[in-house]
Short mmCIF file of C-alpha atoms in Angstrom, two decimals:
data_model
loop_
_atom_site.label_atom_id
_atom_site.label_comp_id
_atom_site.label_asym_id
_atom_site.label_seq_id
_atom_site.Cartn_x
_atom_site.Cartn_y
_atom_site.Cartn_z
CA MET T 1 -136.50 42.21 140.20
CA LYS T 2 -138.47 39.63 138.23
CA ILE T 3 -137.76 39.31 134.51
CA ALA T 4 -139.74 37.46 131.84
CA TYR T 5 -137.49 36.56 128.90
CA LEU T 6 -139.29 35.95 125.61
CA MET T 7 -137.03 33.56 123.70
CA HIS T 8 -137.34 32.59 120.05
CA TYR T 9 -135.07 29.84 118.73
CA LEU T 10 -134.49 28.73 115.16
CA GLY T 11 -132.58 25.48 114.87
CA GLU T 12 -132.48 21.94 116.19
CA ASP T 13 -129.65 22.02 118.76
CA TYR T 14 -131.11 20.71 122.02
CA GLU T 15 -127.88 21.19 123.98
CA GLU T 16 -127.54 24.82 122.91
CA VAL T 17 -131.09 25.94 123.63
CA SER T 18 -131.27 24.01 126.91
CA GLU T 19 -128.02 25.69 128.05
CA ASN T 20 -129.52 29.07 127.20
CA ILE T 21 -132.70 28.27 129.09
CA ASP T 22 -130.79 26.94 132.09
CA GLN T 23 -128.76 30.14 132.41
CA ILE T 24 -131.94 32.20 132.69
CA LEU T 25 -133.55 29.78 135.12
CA GLU T 26 -130.43 29.71 137.29
CA GLY T 27 -130.71 33.48 137.62
CA GLY T 28 -134.19 33.06 139.08
CA ASP T 29 -136.08 34.39 136.06
CA HIS T 30 -138.72 32.92 133.76
CA VAL T 31 -138.30 32.05 130.10
CA PHE T 32 -141.12 31.84 127.57
CA VAL T 33 -139.64 29.96 124.64
CA MET T 34 -140.90 29.62 121.07
CA LEU T 35 -139.20 26.80 119.17
CA ASN T 36 -139.60 26.39 115.43
CA ASP T 37 -138.50 22.75 115.27
CA GLU T 38 -141.31 20.39 116.25
CA LYS T 39 -139.09 17.62 117.66
CA LEU T 40 -137.00 20.09 119.65
CA ARG T 41 -140.19 21.65 121.01
CA ASP T 42 -141.40 18.25 122.22
CA ASP T 43 -138.01 17.47 123.77
CA ILE T 44 -137.87 20.78 125.67
CA PHE T 45 -141.50 20.44 126.76
CA ILE T 46 -140.79 17.02 128.24
CA ALA T 47 -137.43 17.95 129.78
CA TYR T 48 -138.82 21.02 131.55
CA ALA T 49 -142.29 19.72 132.34
CA SER T 50 -141.62 19.91 136.07
CA VAL T 51 -139.98 23.35 135.91
CA PRO T 52 -142.68 26.03 136.33
CA GLU T 53 -140.30 28.84 135.34
CA CYS T 54 -139.91 27.43 131.80
CA HIS T 55 -142.93 28.00 129.54
CA VAL T 56 -143.01 26.47 126.05
CA SER T 57 -145.18 28.46 123.63
CA THR T 58 -148.05 26.41 122.26
CA VAL T 59 -150.73 28.86 121.05
CA GLN T 60 -148.25 29.91 118.36
CA SER T 61 -145.28 27.61 118.34
CA ALA T 62 -143.04 29.05 115.59
CA ALA T 63 -142.02 32.35 114.00
CA LEU T 64 -139.85 33.77 111.23
CA HIS T 65 -137.95 37.03 110.86
CA GLY T 66 -139.56 39.37 108.34
CA ASP T 67 -143.01 37.86 108.91
CA LEU T 68 -146.01 38.76 111.08
CA SER T 69 -145.48 35.53 113.00
CA LEU T 70 -142.55 37.06 114.92
CA PRO T 71 -144.20 40.12 116.52
CA ARG T 72 -147.49 38.27 116.93
CA GLY T 73 -145.77 35.29 118.56
CA THR T 74 -143.81 37.58 120.86
CA ILE T 75 -146.98 39.34 122.03
CA LEU T 76 -148.58 35.94 122.63
CA GLN T 77 -145.60 35.08 124.83
CA MET T 78 -146.34 38.23 126.83
CA LYS T 79 -149.94 37.08 127.08
CA ASP T 80 -148.73 33.77 128.52
CA ALA T 81 -146.60 35.68 131.03
CA LEU T 82 -149.49 37.89 132.17
CA GLU T 83 -151.76 34.87 132.53
CA TYR T 84 -149.08 33.14 134.57
CA GLU T 85 -148.97 36.18 136.86
CA GLU T 86 -152.67 35.77 137.60
CA ASP T 87 -152.44 32.03 138.17
CA ALA T 88 -149.31 32.14 140.33
CA ASP T 89 -149.95 35.49 142.06
CA ALA T 90 -146.62 36.79 140.71
CA ASP T 91 -145.47 39.96 138.99
CA PHE T 92 -142.86 40.54 136.29
CA ASP T 93 -141.10 43.87 136.36
CA TYR T 94 -139.72 43.68 132.82
CA PHE T 95 -140.22 41.74 129.61
CA ILE T 96 -137.16 41.26 127.37
CA ASN T 97 -137.22 39.54 123.99
CA LEU T 98 -134.38 37.24 123.00
CA THR T 99 -134.72 36.69 119.27
CA ASP T 100 -132.97 33.85 117.50
CA GLY T 101 -129.44 33.57 118.84
CA MET T 102 -129.59 36.54 121.25
CA LEU T 103 -127.79 36.02 124.56
CA PRO T 104 -127.02 38.16 127.59
CA VAL T 105 -123.34 39.12 127.56
CA ARG T 106 -123.34 40.74 131.01
CA SER T 107 -124.20 39.39 134.43
CA ARG T 108 -127.71 39.44 135.77
CA GLN T 109 -126.55 41.90 138.41
CA GLU T 110 -125.38 44.34 135.72
CA ILE T 111 -128.62 43.91 133.76
CA VAL T 112 -130.73 44.49 136.88
CA GLN T 113 -128.79 47.69 137.61
CA VAL T 114 -129.76 49.03 134.18
CA LEU T 115 -133.40 47.98 134.68
CA GLU T 116 -133.49 49.74 138.04
CA GLN T 117 -132.21 52.92 136.37
CA LEU T 118 -135.08 52.70 133.88
CA ASP T 119 -137.44 53.02 136.86
CA GLY T 120 -140.46 51.61 135.03
CA ARG T 121 -139.67 53.12 131.63
CA ASP T 122 -139.22 51.05 128.48
CA ASN T 123 -136.03 50.82 126.45
CA TYR T 124 -136.02 50.46 122.68
CA ILE T 125 -134.41 52.28 119.74
CA VAL T 126 -136.57 54.40 117.40
CA THR T 127 -135.06 54.93 113.94
CA ALA T 128 -137.89 56.69 112.05
CA ASP T 129 -141.58 57.55 112.06
CA SER T 130 -144.13 58.38 109.38
CA GLU T 131 -144.48 61.98 110.57
CA THR T 132 -141.04 62.63 109.09
CA SER T 133 -140.72 59.73 106.61
CA GLU T 134 -143.52 59.27 104.10
CA ASP T 135 -141.79 56.17 102.72
CA LEU T 136 -142.29 54.41 106.05
CA LYS T 137 -146.07 54.77 105.85
CA LYS T 138 -146.04 53.53 102.27
CA ARG T 139 -144.08 50.47 103.33
CA MET T 140 -146.60 49.68 106.04
CA GLU T 141 -149.57 50.11 103.71
CA GLU T 142 -148.23 47.78 100.99
CA TYR T 143 -148.70 44.02 101.09
CA ALA T 144 -145.68 41.72 101.15
CA PHE T 145 -145.84 38.11 100.00
CA PHE T 146 -143.74 35.01 100.72
CA THR T 147 -142.50 36.32 104.10
CA ASN T 148 -143.67 33.06 105.69
CA SER T 149 -141.03 31.17 103.72
CA LEU T 150 -138.12 29.92 105.80
CA ASN T 151 -135.71 31.20 103.14
CA PHE T 152 -137.34 34.61 102.64
CA GLN T 153 -134.60 36.58 104.40
CA LYS T 154 -131.81 35.10 102.30
CA SER T 155 -133.46 34.27 98.98
CA LYS T 156 -133.08 36.95 96.30
CA MET T 157 -135.57 35.04 94.16
CA LEU T 158 -138.30 35.16 96.82
CA GLN T 159 -137.61 38.82 97.49
CA GLY T 160 -137.89 39.55 93.78
CA MET T 161 -141.17 37.65 93.58
CA ASN T 162 -142.41 39.69 96.52
CA SER T 163 -141.57 42.99 94.81
CA PHE T 164 -143.26 41.88 91.61
CA THR T 165 -146.50 40.67 93.20
CA LYS T 166 -146.83 43.57 95.66
CA ASN T 167 -146.67 46.03 92.76
CA ILE T 168 -149.51 44.18 91.02
CA VAL T 169 -151.67 44.09 94.16
CA LYS T 170 -150.90 47.76 94.85
CA ASN T 171 -153.02 48.67 91.83
CA PHE T 172 -156.05 47.01 93.40
CA LYS T 173 -155.75 47.36 97.15
CA ASN T 174 -153.65 49.07 99.82
CA ARG T 175 -154.27 49.13 103.53
CA GLU T 176 -154.53 52.61 105.06
CA THR T 177 -153.85 53.94 108.52
CA ASP T 178 -154.24 57.27 110.26
CA ASP T 179 -151.80 56.22 112.98
CA VAL T 180 -148.18 57.27 113.20
CA VAL T 181 -146.03 54.37 112.02
CA VAL T 182 -142.89 54.01 114.13
CA GLN T 183 -139.84 52.02 113.09
CA THR T 184 -137.63 50.57 115.84
CA TRP T 185 -134.95 47.98 116.33
CA PRO T 186 -136.91 44.73 116.87
CA PHE T 187 -135.50 44.30 120.38
CA PHE T 188 -136.94 45.75 123.56
CA VAL T 189 -137.05 45.98 127.33
CA LEU T 190 -140.66 46.65 128.27
CA GLY T 191 -142.28 47.44 131.58
CA HIS T 192 -145.54 45.98 132.77
CA ASP T 193 -147.82 48.71 131.40
CA SER T 194 -146.42 48.32 127.89
CA ALA T 195 -146.67 44.54 127.95
CA GLU T 196 -150.33 44.83 128.97
CA ALA T 197 -150.95 47.40 126.23
CA LEU T 198 -149.55 45.11 123.54
CA VAL T 199 -151.48 42.08 124.79
CA ASP T 200 -154.75 43.99 125.08
CA ASN T 201 -154.37 45.12 121.46
CA LEU T 202 -153.15 41.91 119.83
CA ALA T 203 -155.90 42.20 117.22
CA TYR T 204 -154.40 45.53 116.07
CA CYS T 205 -151.10 43.77 115.45
CA SER T 206 -152.73 41.08 113.31
CA ASN T 207 -155.00 43.44 111.39
CA GLN T 208 -152.56 46.25 110.70
CA PHE T 209 -149.40 44.27 109.98
CA MET T 210 -150.68 41.18 108.19
CA MET T 211 -148.48 40.52 105.13
CA CYS T 212 -146.29 43.47 106.09
CA LEU T 213 -142.57 43.45 105.23
CA TYR T 214 -140.44 43.02 108.36
CA PRO T 215 -143.32 43.88 110.71
CA GLU T 216 -141.12 43.33 113.77
CA GLU T 217 -139.48 46.65 112.86
CA LEU T 218 -142.81 48.51 112.69
CA CYS T 219 -145.29 46.73 114.95
CA PHE T 220 -143.85 47.26 118.43
CA GLY T 221 -142.99 50.95 118.08
CA THR T 222 -146.28 51.79 116.38
CA MET T 223 -148.35 49.97 119.00
CA LEU T 224 -146.39 51.37 121.93
CA ARG T 225 -146.81 54.91 120.59
CA LYS T 226 -150.54 54.36 120.16
CA PHE T 227 -151.46 52.28 123.20
CA SER T 228 -148.84 52.46 125.97
CA PRO T 229 -148.73 55.24 128.58
CA ALA T 230 -145.09 54.46 129.42
CA GLN T 231 -142.13 56.65 128.59
CA HIS T 232 -139.06 55.10 127.03
CA GLN T 233 -135.31 55.52 126.79
CA GLU T 234 -133.06 54.70 123.85
CA ARG T 235 -129.95 53.25 125.39
CA ARG T 236 -128.12 50.92 122.96
CA LEU T 237 -128.24 47.68 124.90
CA TRP T 238 -127.80 45.38 121.86
CA ILE T 239 -125.02 44.62 119.39
CA THR T 240 -125.16 42.61 116.18
CA GLY T 241 -122.48 41.47 113.76
CA GLN T 242 -123.17 44.70 111.87
CA GLY T 243 -122.76 46.74 115.06
CA ASP T 244 -126.07 48.60 115.17
CA TYR T 245 -129.14 46.83 113.82
CA GLN T 246 -129.53 47.19 110.05
CA GLU T 247 -133.03 47.60 108.63
CA GLN T 248 -134.46 44.67 106.63
CA ALA T 249 -131.21 42.70 106.67
CA VAL T 250 -130.12 39.30 107.90
CA ILE T 251 -128.49 39.72 111.31
CA GLN T 252 -124.84 38.68 111.20
CA PRO T 253 -123.04 36.76 113.99
CA VAL T 254 -121.17 38.93 116.48
CA THR T 255 -117.46 38.61 117.15
CA MET T 256 -115.75 38.58 120.53
CA ASP T 257 -114.02 41.85 119.64
CA GLN T 258 -117.43 43.47 119.18
CA VAL T 259 -118.57 42.22 122.58
CA LEU T 260 -115.45 43.59 124.26
CA GLU T 261 -115.63 46.90 122.39
CA ASN T 262 -119.23 47.54 123.52
CA PRO T 263 -119.21 47.42 127.32
CA GLU T 264 -122.58 49.21 127.48
CA ALA T 265 -124.31 46.42 125.55
CA LEU T 266 -126.18 43.89 127.65
CA PHE T 267 -127.15 41.52 124.83
CA ALA T 268 -125.49 40.19 121.69
CA VAL T 269 -127.79 39.33 118.82
CA ARG T 270 -126.87 36.11 117.05
CA VAL T 271 -124.52 34.02 119.15
CA LYS T 272 -124.83 30.39 118.08
CA ALA T 273 -122.52 27.45 118.67
CA LYS T 274 -122.43 26.41 115.01
CA GLU T 275 -121.74 29.93 113.72
CA ASN T 276 -119.38 31.54 116.21
CA LEU T 277 -118.41 28.89 118.76
CA PRO T 278 -115.60 30.88 120.48
CA VAL T 279 -118.04 33.71 121.23
CA TYR T 280 -120.70 31.28 122.39
CA GLN T 281 -118.27 29.55 124.74
CA ASN T 282 -117.18 32.87 126.19
CA VAL T 283 -120.59 34.47 126.80
CA PHE T 284 -123.22 31.75 127.28
CA ASP T 285 -122.66 31.67 131.06
CA ALA T 286 -122.07 35.41 131.49
CA TYR T 287 -125.55 35.89 132.98
CA ASN T 288 -124.66 34.02 136.18
CA SER T 289 -121.04 35.10 136.46
#
């Protein structure tokens, strides 16, 4: 079983991100890492220059939650992985995204057992679609502003400015789509066919979700419904500090109690040394236990 992990890291902690990378590499997998901090990116690039299993994203080097840069950057990481396959005559069985602060909380052996049970199917959680929720289509068609601000997720002022300006623009222009818009948790386990489908249709991502509010919740499910031939399951493999993922909200740090109370979860979203050190110390080496 060969896994390509698509890592996105906000922050400047070299020790933390290098530990996370090393755990994946020790398991024999590849990591495609997108680092927002320029100095940290240079340091990781130099430190892992002789490690072919570590790939530092350069076509798009940074991303933010709530902004097109996150789904677009993640698909570009898949593109890097598929190009590596051709160059190295290798094949990845699954592609798993590790957004900022997400870590495996189970061993690689346990994760592989789940992937084998998928038998080529994808795994992601669908929460709504525009066939049953007209509001979802309206959200996709409206334009959001200021999402490329680092503080957009937390700033009430920026969010208020976004609401004000989008209502003005709405009177002049809205994008339209005939496609079914699908909302999902922004985490996934994708097989090869789905990764190829997303990469082959990168332009659709950019065109349809430019200036879209939290496009990582809409882009992947919509594109997979439209372009991928693969079936999918909806096993809850992820936990956040809120338990299940909450739509358009800042992800909260998980607690150790939540990890222990969710034995089916393979990944915890938001485990960072500066935010929840006891959890980080307990789970960062779980992958190779």
